[in-house]
C-alpha cells in the first residue's frame, strides 16, 4: 500500500529565497543609482560654468550626430525646467492661475486655482495642494452695481483641515452659507438667509472677503502639519525605528539604549498627538502645537502617572526636536520614578 504525499507542501528552497532577496536588493540599488544619476546630471548642467559654455556655443542650423549639443540638449532643457520650477517654489509658496473644469456638469465660468507649495525636512517639496475657487456675482445695492464673491469649489487639502471654517472666516457670503469640506454649500438658519428680492438689505451683515488671508492661513496649517510629520519621523530615526528604506521596523525592535522607548508614532494622520511606549510597559502621549512645541504630556505606568517624565517631555522650552535629549538628561538618573 502506497501513501500519497501530494498534499504535503514543498519546503521553500533556501537557495531560491537567497537569490530572490539578492535580486530584490540589486533592483532597489539600481533604482537608487538611477535617481542619483538624474540628480547629479541636473545639478551639473545647471552650474554657472556649464551654462556659460552652452551660451557661447552657436546654435547649429542642422543637427549632426557629431554635434555635442544635440546629445545633451534634452538634458539641458529638462535641467533648466527643473531649476526654474525649484526657484519658483522657493520664491513663491502660493500661486494663482485660471482653470477650466473639463467636466460637463462643471460651471461655465472660469475658476481661480491656487497652488500651495510646502517644503519637507529633507529639502524636497511635498505634493502641491490645490484649491479651486468659483466666482459668484452678487448685487449688494442698486446703486453700487454687482460684485464678485468667491467660494471654494474643489480642493485637495487633507480632510482634517477644516476648509469650511476657514472659508466662513475669510470668504464669508450673504445668507450665512458656507462650503463644506467637499466644496458643497451648507445653508444657515432661516433668519440668516438672504432675501433675493432685496439683496442690499443683507449686505451689512457680510464682511469683506479676504483671499490673501484665506490662502495665508491655509498654507500655515499645511506647513504646520508637514512640520509635525517631519518632527515625528526625525524622532523615529533617532530611536532607530526607521529602516534603511524609510519603512517602519517590526514592533519587537530592540528598545533605545538610553530612553528605553520601543514605540513612537503619530496617533492619527493629523499627527497632533504622539504615542510613546517604553520597554517597562509605560505608555505616554503628548500633544504638538503648530509651532513644534510639546503643549502637554501624559505618561502612565504601573504606579500611576509618571510626573518626572511628563516634566522632561514638556520642559526645556518644549521643542519636539529635543524631547529625546531631555529624556536622556533628566530621566535616566537611576533613581526611582515618582
Coordinates of N, CA and C in Angstrom, one line a residue, residues 106-331:
X106 N -19.7 70.9 -14.8 CA -19.0 72.0 -14.1 C -19.5 73.4 -14.5
X107 N -19.3 74.4 -13.7 CA -19.8 75.7 -14.1 C -19.1 76.2 -15.3
X108 N -19.8 77.0 -16.1 CA -19.2 77.6 -17.3 C -18.2 78.7 -17.1
X109 N -18.3 79.4 -15.9 CA -17.4 80.4 -15.6 C -16.0 79.9 -15.3
X110 N -15.0 80.6 -15.6 CA -13.6 80.1 -15.3 C -13.4 80.1 -13.8
X111 N -12.6 79.2 -13.3 CA -12.3 79.0 -11.9 C -10.9 79.7 -11.6
X112 N -10.8 80.1 -10.4 CA -9.5 80.6 -9.9 C -8.8 79.5 -9.1
X113 N -7.7 79.0 -9.6 CA -6.9 78.0 -9.0 C -5.8 78.6 -8.1
X114 N -5.5 78.0 -7.0 CA -4.5 78.3 -6.1 C -3.6 77.1 -5.8
X115 N -2.3 77.2 -6.0 CA -1.4 76.1 -5.8 C -0.5 76.5 -4.6
X116 N -0.5 75.6 -3.6 CA 0.3 75.8 -2.3 C 1.4 74.8 -2.3
X117 N 2.7 75.3 -2.1 CA 3.9 74.5 -2.0 C 4.3 74.4 -0.6
X118 N 4.8 73.2 -0.2 CA 5.3 73.0 1.2 C 6.6 72.2 1.0
X119 N 7.7 72.7 1.6 CA 9.0 72.0 1.6 C 9.1 71.1 2.8
X120 N 9.6 69.9 2.6 CA 9.7 68.9 3.7 C 11.1 69.1 4.3
X121 N 11.4 68.3 5.3 CA 12.6 68.3 6.1 C 13.8 67.9 5.3
X122 N 13.7 67.0 4.3 CA 14.8 66.5 3.5 C 15.1 67.4 2.3
X123 N 14.5 68.6 2.3 CA 14.8 69.6 1.2 C 13.9 69.4 0.0
X124 N 13.1 68.4 0.0 CA 12.2 68.1 -1.2 C 10.9 68.7 -0.9
X125 N 10.2 69.1 -2.0 CA 8.9 69.6 -1.9 C 7.8 68.5 -1.9
X126 N 6.9 68.7 -1.0 CA 5.8 67.7 -1.0 C 4.9 67.9 -2.2
X127 N 3.9 67.0 -2.4 CA 3.0 67.1 -3.5 C 2.2 68.4 -3.3
X128 N 2.0 69.2 -4.3 CA 1.3 70.5 -4.2 C -0.1 70.3 -3.8
X129 N -0.7 71.3 -3.1 CA -2.1 71.3 -2.7 C -2.8 72.3 -3.6
X130 N -4.0 72.0 -4.1 CA -4.7 72.8 -5.0 C -6.1 73.2 -4.4
X131 N -6.5 74.4 -4.6 CA -7.8 74.9 -4.2 C -8.4 75.6 -5.4
X132 N -9.6 75.2 -5.8 CA -10.3 75.8 -6.9 C -11.4 76.7 -6.4
X133 N -11.4 78.0 -6.8 CA -12.4 78.9 -6.3 C -13.3 79.3 -7.4
X134 N -14.6 79.4 -7.1 CA -15.6 79.8 -8.1 C -16.1 81.2 -7.7
X135 N -16.3 82.0 -8.7 CA -16.7 83.4 -8.5 C -18.2 83.5 -8.8
X136 N -18.9 84.1 -7.8 CA -20.3 84.3 -7.9 C -20.6 85.8 -7.9
X137 N -21.5 86.2 -8.8 CA -21.8 87.6 -8.9 C -22.9 88.0 -8.0
X138 N -22.7 89.0 -7.2 CA -23.7 89.5 -6.2 C -24.1 90.9 -6.5
X139 N -25.3 91.3 -6.1 CA -25.8 92.7 -6.3 C -26.1 93.3 -4.9
X140 N -25.1 93.9 -4.2 CA -25.3 94.4 -2.9 C -26.3 95.5 -2.8
X141 N -26.3 96.4 -3.8 CA -27.2 97.6 -3.8 C -27.5 98.0 -5.2
X142 N -28.6 98.7 -5.4 CA -29.0 99.1 -6.8 C -28.0 100.1 -7.3
X143 N -27.4 100.9 -6.5 CA -26.5 102.0 -7.0 C -25.1 101.5 -7.2
X144 N -24.6 100.6 -6.4 CA -23.2 100.3 -6.5 C -22.9 99.2 -7.6
X145 N -23.9 98.6 -8.1 CA -23.8 97.6 -9.1 C -23.4 96.2 -8.5
X146 N -22.9 95.3 -9.3 CA -22.6 94.0 -8.9 C -21.2 93.8 -8.4
X147 N -20.9 92.8 -7.6 CA -19.6 92.5 -7.1 C -19.4 91.0 -7.2
X148 N -18.2 90.5 -7.1 CA -17.9 89.1 -7.2 C -17.6 88.6 -5.8
X149 N -18.2 87.4 -5.5 CA -17.9 86.7 -4.2 C -17.3 85.3 -4.6
X150 N -16.3 85.0 -3.8 CA -15.6 83.7 -4.1 C -16.1 82.6 -3.1
X151 N -16.1 81.4 -3.6 CA -16.4 80.3 -2.7 C -15.6 79.1 -3.2
X152 N -15.2 78.2 -2.3 CA -14.4 77.0 -2.6 C -15.2 76.0 -3.4
X153 N -14.7 75.7 -4.6 CA -15.4 74.8 -5.5 C -14.9 73.3 -5.3
X154 N -13.6 73.2 -5.4 CA -12.9 71.9 -5.1 C -11.6 72.1 -4.5
X155 N -11.0 71.1 -3.8 CA -9.7 71.3 -3.2 C -9.1 69.9 -3.0
X156 N -7.8 69.8 -2.7 CA -7.1 68.6 -2.4 C -6.4 68.7 -1.0
X157 N -7.0 69.5 -0.2 CA -6.5 69.7 1.2 C -6.9 68.5 2.0
X158 N -6.1 68.0 2.9 CA -6.5 66.8 3.8 C -7.8 67.2 4.6
X159 N -8.5 66.2 4.8 CA -9.9 66.4 5.4 C -9.8 66.9 6.9
X160 N -8.7 66.7 7.6 CA -8.7 67.2 9.0 C -8.5 68.7 9.1
X161 N -8.1 69.3 8.0 CA -8.0 70.8 8.0 C -9.4 71.3 7.5
X162 N -10.1 72.1 8.3 CA -11.4 72.5 8.0 C -11.4 73.6 7.0
X163 N -11.7 73.3 5.8 CA -11.8 74.3 4.7 C -13.1 75.2 5.0
X164 N -14.1 74.5 5.5 CA -15.4 75.2 5.8 C -15.2 76.3 6.8
X165 N -14.4 76.0 7.8 CA -14.2 77.0 8.9 C -13.4 78.2 8.4
X166 N -12.3 77.9 7.6 CA -11.5 79.0 7.0 C -12.3 79.8 6.1
X167 N -13.2 79.2 5.3 CA -14.0 79.9 4.3 C -15.0 80.8 5.0
X168 N -15.6 80.3 6.1 CA -16.6 81.1 6.8 C -15.9 82.3 7.5
X169 N -14.6 82.3 7.8 CA -13.9 83.4 8.4 C -13.4 84.4 7.4
X170 N -12.8 83.8 6.3 CA -12.1 84.7 5.4 C -12.9 85.0 4.1
X171 N -13.8 84.1 3.7 CA -14.6 84.2 2.5 C -16.1 84.2 2.8
X172 N -16.6 85.0 3.7 CA -18.0 85.0 4.0 C -18.9 85.4 2.8
X173 N -20.1 84.9 2.8 CA -21.0 85.3 1.7 C -22.4 85.6 2.4
X174 N -23.2 86.3 1.6 CA -24.5 86.6 2.2 C -25.3 85.4 2.5
X175 N -26.2 85.5 3.5 CA -27.1 84.4 3.8 C -26.5 83.4 4.8
X176 N -25.2 83.6 5.2 CA -24.6 82.6 6.1 C -24.3 81.3 5.5
X177 N -24.3 81.2 4.2 CA -24.0 79.9 3.5 C -22.5 79.8 3.5
X178 N -22.0 78.6 3.6 CA -20.6 78.3 3.6 C -20.4 77.0 2.9
X179 N -19.2 76.7 2.5 CA -18.8 75.5 1.8 C -18.3 74.4 2.8
X180 N -18.7 73.2 2.6 CA -18.2 72.2 3.5 C -16.9 71.6 2.9
X181 N -16.4 70.6 3.5 CA -15.1 70.1 3.1 C -15.1 69.6 1.7
X182 N -16.2 69.2 1.1 CA -16.2 68.7 -0.3 C -16.5 69.8 -1.3
X183 N -16.6 71.0 -0.9 CA -16.8 72.1 -1.8 C -18.3 72.4 -2.0
X184 N -19.2 71.6 -1.3 CA -20.6 71.9 -1.4 C -21.0 73.0 -0.4
X185 N -22.2 73.6 -0.6 CA -22.6 74.7 0.2 C -23.5 74.2 1.3
X186 N -23.5 74.8 2.5 CA -24.4 74.5 3.5 C -25.1 75.7 3.9
X187 N -26.4 75.7 4.0 CA -27.1 76.9 4.3 C -27.2 77.2 5.8
X188 N -27.4 78.4 6.2 CA -27.6 78.8 7.6 C -29.0 78.6 8.0
X189 N -29.4 79.3 9.1 CA -30.7 79.2 9.6 C -31.6 80.1 8.7
X190 N -32.9 80.0 8.9 CA -33.8 80.8 8.1 C -33.7 82.3 8.4
X191 N -33.3 82.6 9.6 CA -33.2 84.0 10.0 C -32.0 84.7 9.3
X192 N -31.0 83.9 9.0 CA -29.8 84.4 8.4 C -29.8 84.3 6.8
X193 N -30.8 83.8 6.2 CA -30.8 83.6 4.8 C -31.1 85.0 4.2
X194 N -30.4 85.2 3.0 CA -30.6 86.5 2.3 C -31.9 86.5 1.6
X195 N -32.4 87.7 1.5 CA -33.7 88.0 0.7 C -33.3 88.3 -0.7
X196 N -33.6 87.4 -1.7 CA -33.2 87.7 -3.1 C -33.9 88.9 -3.7
X197 N -35.0 89.2 -3.1 CA -35.7 90.4 -3.7 C -35.1 91.7 -3.2
X198 N -34.5 91.7 -2.0 CA -33.9 92.9 -1.5 C -32.4 92.6 -1.0
X199 N -31.5 92.3 -2.0 CA -30.2 91.9 -1.6 C -29.4 93.0 -0.8
X200 N -29.7 94.3 -1.1 CA -29.0 95.3 -0.4 C -29.2 95.4 1.1
X201 N -30.3 94.8 1.5 CA -30.6 94.8 3.0 C -29.7 93.8 3.7
X202 N -29.2 92.8 3.0 CA -28.3 91.8 3.6 C -26.8 92.1 3.5
X203 N -26.4 93.2 2.8 CA -25.0 93.5 2.6 C -24.4 93.9 3.9
X204 N -25.1 94.5 4.8 CA -24.5 95.0 6.1 C -24.0 93.9 6.9
X205 N -24.6 92.7 6.8 CA -24.1 91.5 7.6 C -23.0 90.8 7.0
X206 N -22.5 91.1 5.8 CA -21.5 90.4 5.2 C -20.1 91.1 5.3
X207 N -19.1 90.5 5.8 CA -17.8 91.1 5.9 C -17.1 91.0 4.5
X208 N -16.1 91.8 4.3 CA -15.4 91.8 3.1 C -14.5 90.5 3.0
X209 N -14.5 89.9 1.9 CA -13.7 88.7 1.7 C -12.2 89.0 1.6
X210 N -11.5 88.1 2.2 CA -10.0 88.3 2.3 C -9.3 87.0 1.7
X211 N -9.1 87.0 0.4 CA -8.5 85.9 -0.2 C -7.1 85.6 0.2
X212 N -6.3 86.7 0.4 CA -4.9 86.6 0.9 C -4.9 86.0 2.3
X213 N -5.8 86.4 3.2 CA -5.8 85.8 4.5 C -6.2 84.4 4.5
X214 N -7.2 84.0 3.6 CA -7.6 82.6 3.4 C -6.4 81.7 3.0
X215 N -5.7 82.1 2.0 CA -4.6 81.3 1.5 C -3.4 81.3 2.5
X216 N -3.2 82.5 3.2 CA -2.1 82.5 4.2 C -2.4 81.6 5.3
X217 N -3.6 81.6 5.9 CA -3.9 80.7 7.0 C -4.0 79.3 6.6
X218 N -4.5 79.0 5.4 CA -4.5 77.6 4.9 C -3.1 77.0 4.7
X219 N -2.2 77.8 4.2 CA -0.8 77.4 4.0 C -0.1 77.2 5.4
X220 N -0.4 78.1 6.3 CA 0.1 77.9 7.6 C -0.3 76.6 8.3
X221 N -1.5 76.2 8.1 CA -2.0 74.9 8.6 C -1.3 73.7 7.9
X222 N -1.1 73.9 6.6 CA -0.4 72.8 5.8 C 1.0 72.7 6.2
X223 N 1.7 73.8 6.4 CA 3.1 73.8 6.8 C 3.3 73.2 8.2
X224 N 2.4 73.6 9.1 CA 2.4 73.1 10.5 C 2.2 71.6 10.5
X225 N 1.3 71.1 9.7 CA 1.1 69.6 9.6 C 2.3 68.9 9.1
X226 N 2.9 69.4 8.0 CA 4.1 68.7 7.5 C 5.3 68.8 8.5
X227 N 5.4 69.9 9.2 CA 6.4 70.0 10.2 C 6.2 69.0 11.3
X228 N 5.0 68.8 11.7 CA 4.7 67.8 12.8 C 5.1 66.4 12.3
X229 N 4.7 66.1 11.0 CA 5.1 64.8 10.5 C 6.6 64.6 10.4
X230 N 7.3 65.6 9.9 CA 8.7 65.6 9.9 C 9.4 65.4 11.2
X231 N 8.8 66.1 12.2 CA 9.4 66.0 13.6 C 9.2 64.6 14.2
X232 N 8.1 64.0 14.0 CA 7.9 62.6 14.4 C 8.8 61.7 13.7
X233 N 9.0 61.9 12.4 CA 9.9 61.0 11.6 C 11.3 61.2 12.1
X234 N 11.7 62.4 12.5 CA 13.0 62.7 13.0 C 13.3 62.0 14.3
X235 N 12.3 62.0 15.2 CA 12.4 61.2 16.4 C 12.5 59.7 16.2
X236 N 11.8 59.2 15.3 CA 11.8 57.8 15.0 C 13.2 57.4 14.4
X237 N 13.7 58.3 13.6 CA 15.1 58.0 13.1 C 16.1 58.0 14.2
X238 N 16.0 58.9 15.2 CA 17.0 58.9 16.3 C 16.8 57.7 17.2
X239 N 15.6 57.2 17.2 CA 15.4 56.0 18.1 C 15.7 54.7 17.3
X240 N 16.0 54.8 16.0 CA 16.3 53.6 15.3 C 15.0 52.8 14.9
X241 N 13.9 53.5 14.8 CA 12.6 52.8 14.5 C 12.3 52.9 13.0
X242 N 13.2 53.4 12.2 CA 13.0 53.5 10.8 C 14.1 52.8 10.1
X243 N 13.7 51.9 9.1 CA 14.7 51.1 8.3 C 15.4 51.9 7.3
X244 N 16.3 51.3 6.6 CA 17.2 52.0 5.6 C 16.3 52.5 4.5
X245 N 15.3 51.9 4.1 CA 14.4 52.4 3.0 C 13.4 53.4 3.4
X246 N 13.4 53.7 4.7 CA 12.4 54.6 5.2 C 11.2 54.0 5.8
X247 N 11.1 52.7 5.8 CA 9.9 52.0 6.3 C 10.0 51.7 7.8
X248 N 8.9 51.4 8.4 CA 8.9 51.1 9.8 C 9.5 49.7 10.1
X249 N 10.2 49.6 11.2 CA 10.7 48.3 11.7 C 9.6 47.6 12.4
X250 N 9.8 46.2 12.6 CA 8.8 45.5 13.4 C 8.7 46.0 14.8
X251 N 7.5 45.7 15.4 CA 7.2 46.2 16.8 C 8.2 45.6 17.8
X252 N 8.7 44.4 17.6 CA 9.6 43.8 18.6 C 11.1 44.2 18.4
X253 N 11.3 45.5 18.0 CA 12.6 46.0 17.8 C 13.2 46.3 19.2
X254 N 14.5 46.2 19.2 CA 15.2 46.5 20.5 C 15.0 47.9 21.0
X255 N 14.8 48.1 22.3 CA 14.5 49.4 22.8 C 15.7 50.3 22.7
X256 N 15.5 51.6 22.7 CA 16.5 52.5 22.7 C 17.3 52.4 24.0
X257 N 18.7 52.4 23.8 CA 19.5 52.1 25.0 C 19.4 53.2 26.1
X258 N 19.2 54.4 25.7 CA 19.2 55.5 26.7 C 17.8 55.8 27.2
X259 N 16.8 55.7 26.4 CA 15.5 56.1 26.9 C 14.6 54.9 27.2
X260 N 14.9 53.7 26.6 CA 14.0 52.5 26.8 C 12.7 52.6 26.0
X261 N 12.7 53.5 25.0 CA 11.5 53.6 24.2 C 11.5 52.5 23.1
X262 N 10.4 51.8 22.9 CA 10.2 50.8 21.9 C 9.3 51.2 20.8
X263 N 8.5 52.2 21.0 CA 7.5 52.6 20.0 C 7.2 54.1 20.1
X264 N 7.2 54.8 19.0 CA 6.9 56.2 18.9 C 6.3 56.5 17.5
X265 N 5.1 57.0 17.5 CA 4.4 57.3 16.2 C 3.2 58.3 16.5
X266 N 2.8 58.9 15.4 CA 1.6 59.8 15.5 C 0.4 59.0 15.7
X267 N -0.5 59.5 16.4 CA -1.8 58.8 16.7 C -2.7 58.8 15.5
X268 N -2.7 59.8 14.7 CA -3.6 59.9 13.5 C -2.8 60.6 12.4
X269 N -3.5 60.7 11.3 CA -2.9 61.4 10.1 C -2.6 62.8 10.4
X270 N -3.4 63.4 11.3 CA -3.1 64.8 11.6 C -1.8 65.0 12.4
X271 N -1.4 64.0 13.1 CA -0.1 64.0 13.9 C -0.2 65.1 14.9
X272 N -1.3 65.3 15.5 CA -1.4 66.3 16.6 C -1.0 65.7 17.9
X273 N -1.2 64.4 18.0 CA -0.8 63.7 19.2 C 0.1 62.6 18.9
X274 N 1.1 62.3 19.7 CA 2.1 61.3 19.5 C 2.1 60.3 20.7
X275 N 2.1 59.0 20.3 CA 2.1 58.0 21.3 C 3.5 57.4 21.5
X276 N 3.8 57.2 22.8 CA 5.1 56.6 23.1 C 5.0 55.4 24.1
X277 N 5.7 54.4 23.8 CA 5.7 53.2 24.7 C 7.1 52.8 25.1
X278 N 7.3 52.5 26.4 CA 8.6 52.1 26.9 C 8.6 50.6 27.1
X279 N 9.8 50.1 27.3 CA 10.1 48.6 27.4 C 9.5 48.1 28.7
X280 N 9.4 49.0 29.7 CA 8.8 48.5 31.0 C 7.3 48.6 31.1
X281 N 6.6 48.9 30.0 CA 5.2 48.9 30.0 C 4.6 50.3 30.1
X282 N 5.3 51.3 30.4 CA 4.7 52.6 30.5 C 4.3 53.1 29.1
X283 N 3.2 53.9 29.1 CA 2.6 54.4 27.9 C 2.4 55.9 28.1
X284 N 2.7 56.6 27.1 CA 2.6 58.1 27.1 C 2.0 58.7 25.9
X285 N 1.6 59.9 26.0 CA 1.0 60.6 24.8 C 1.3 62.1 25.1
X286 N 1.8 62.8 24.0 CA 2.0 64.2 24.1 C 1.4 64.9 22.9
X287 N 1.0 66.2 23.1 CA 0.4 67.0 22.1 C 1.3 68.0 21.5
X288 N 1.3 68.1 20.2 CA 2.2 69.1 19.5 C 1.4 70.3 19.0
X289 N 2.0 71.4 19.1 CA 1.3 72.7 18.6 C 1.8 72.9 17.1
X290 N 1.2 73.9 16.5 CA 1.6 74.2 15.2 C 3.0 74.8 15.1
X291 N 3.6 75.2 16.2 CA 4.9 75.7 16.2 C 6.0 74.7 16.6
X292 N 5.6 73.4 16.7 CA 6.5 72.4 17.1 C 6.9 72.3 18.5
X293 N 6.0 72.8 19.4 CA 6.2 72.8 20.8 C 5.3 71.7 21.5
X294 N 5.8 71.0 22.4 CA 5.0 70.0 23.2 C 4.2 70.8 24.2
X295 N 2.9 70.8 24.0 CA 2.0 71.6 24.8 C 1.7 70.9 26.2
X296 N 1.5 69.6 26.1 CA 1.2 68.8 27.4 C 1.5 67.4 27.1
X297 N 1.8 66.6 28.2 CA 2.1 65.2 28.0 C 1.5 64.4 29.2
X298 N 1.2 63.2 29.0 CA 0.7 62.3 30.0 C 1.4 61.0 29.8
X299 N 2.0 60.5 30.9 CA 2.7 59.2 30.9 C 2.2 58.4 32.1
X300 N 1.7 57.2 31.8 CA 1.1 56.3 32.8 C 1.9 55.0 32.9
X301 N 2.2 54.5 34.1 CA 2.8 53.3 34.3 C 2.1 52.4 35.3
X302 N 2.7 51.4 35.8 CA 2.0 50.5 36.8 C 1.7 51.2 38.1
X303 N 2.4 52.3 38.4 CA 2.2 53.0 39.7 C 1.5 54.3 39.4
X304 N 0.9 54.5 38.3 CA 0.1 55.7 38.0 C 0.9 56.6 37.1
X305 N 0.6 57.9 37.2 CA 1.3 58.9 36.3 C 2.7 59.1 36.7
X306 N 3.6 59.2 35.7 CA 5.0 59.5 35.9 C 5.3 61.0 35.6
X307 N 5.2 61.8 36.7 CA 5.4 63.2 36.6 C 6.7 63.6 36.1
X308 N 7.8 62.8 36.5 CA 9.1 63.2 36.1 C 9.3 63.2 34.6
X309 N 8.8 62.1 34.0 CA 8.9 62.0 32.5 C 8.0 63.1 31.8
X310 N 6.9 63.3 32.4 CA 6.0 64.4 31.8 C 6.7 65.7 31.8
X311 N 7.3 66.0 32.9 CA 8.0 67.3 33.0 C 9.2 67.4 32.1
X312 N 9.9 66.2 31.9 CA 11.0 66.2 30.9 C 10.5 66.4 29.5
X313 N 9.4 65.9 29.2 CA 8.9 66.0 27.8 C 8.4 67.4 27.5
X314 N 7.8 68.1 28.5 CA 7.3 69.4 28.2 C 8.3 70.5 28.6
X315 N 9.4 70.2 29.3 CA 10.3 71.2 29.8 C 11.3 71.6 28.8
X316 N 12.2 72.5 29.2 CA 13.3 72.9 28.4 C 12.9 73.6 27.1
X317 N 11.8 74.4 27.2 CA 11.3 75.1 26.0 C 10.3 74.3 25.3
X318 N 10.2 73.0 25.5 CA 9.2 72.1 24.9 C 9.4 71.8 23.5
X319 N 10.5 72.1 22.9 CA 10.7 71.8 21.5 C 10.7 70.3 21.3
X320 N 10.0 69.9 20.2 CA 9.8 68.4 20.0 C 11.1 67.8 19.5
X321 N 11.9 68.6 18.8 CA 13.2 68.0 18.2 C 14.1 67.6 19.3
X322 N 14.1 68.2 20.5 CA 15.0 67.8 21.6 C 14.3 67.1 22.7
X323 N 13.2 66.5 22.5 CA 12.5 65.8 23.6 C 13.3 64.5 24.0
X324 N 13.9 63.8 23.1 CA 14.7 62.7 23.5 C 16.0 63.1 24.3
X325 N 16.6 64.2 23.9 CA 17.7 64.7 24.7 C 17.3 65.0 26.1
X326 N 16.1 65.6 26.3 CA 15.7 65.9 27.6 C 15.4 64.7 28.4
X327 N 14.9 63.7 27.8 CA 14.6 62.4 28.5 C 15.9 61.7 28.9
X328 N 16.9 61.8 28.1 CA 18.2 61.2 28.4 C 18.9 61.9 29.6
X329 N 18.7 63.3 29.7 CA 19.4 64.0 30.7 C 18.6 64.0 32.0
X330 N 17.3 64.2 31.9 CA 16.5 64.4 33.1 C 15.9 63.1 33.7
X331 N 15.8 62.1 32.9 CA 15.1 60.9 33.4 C 16.1 59.8 33.7

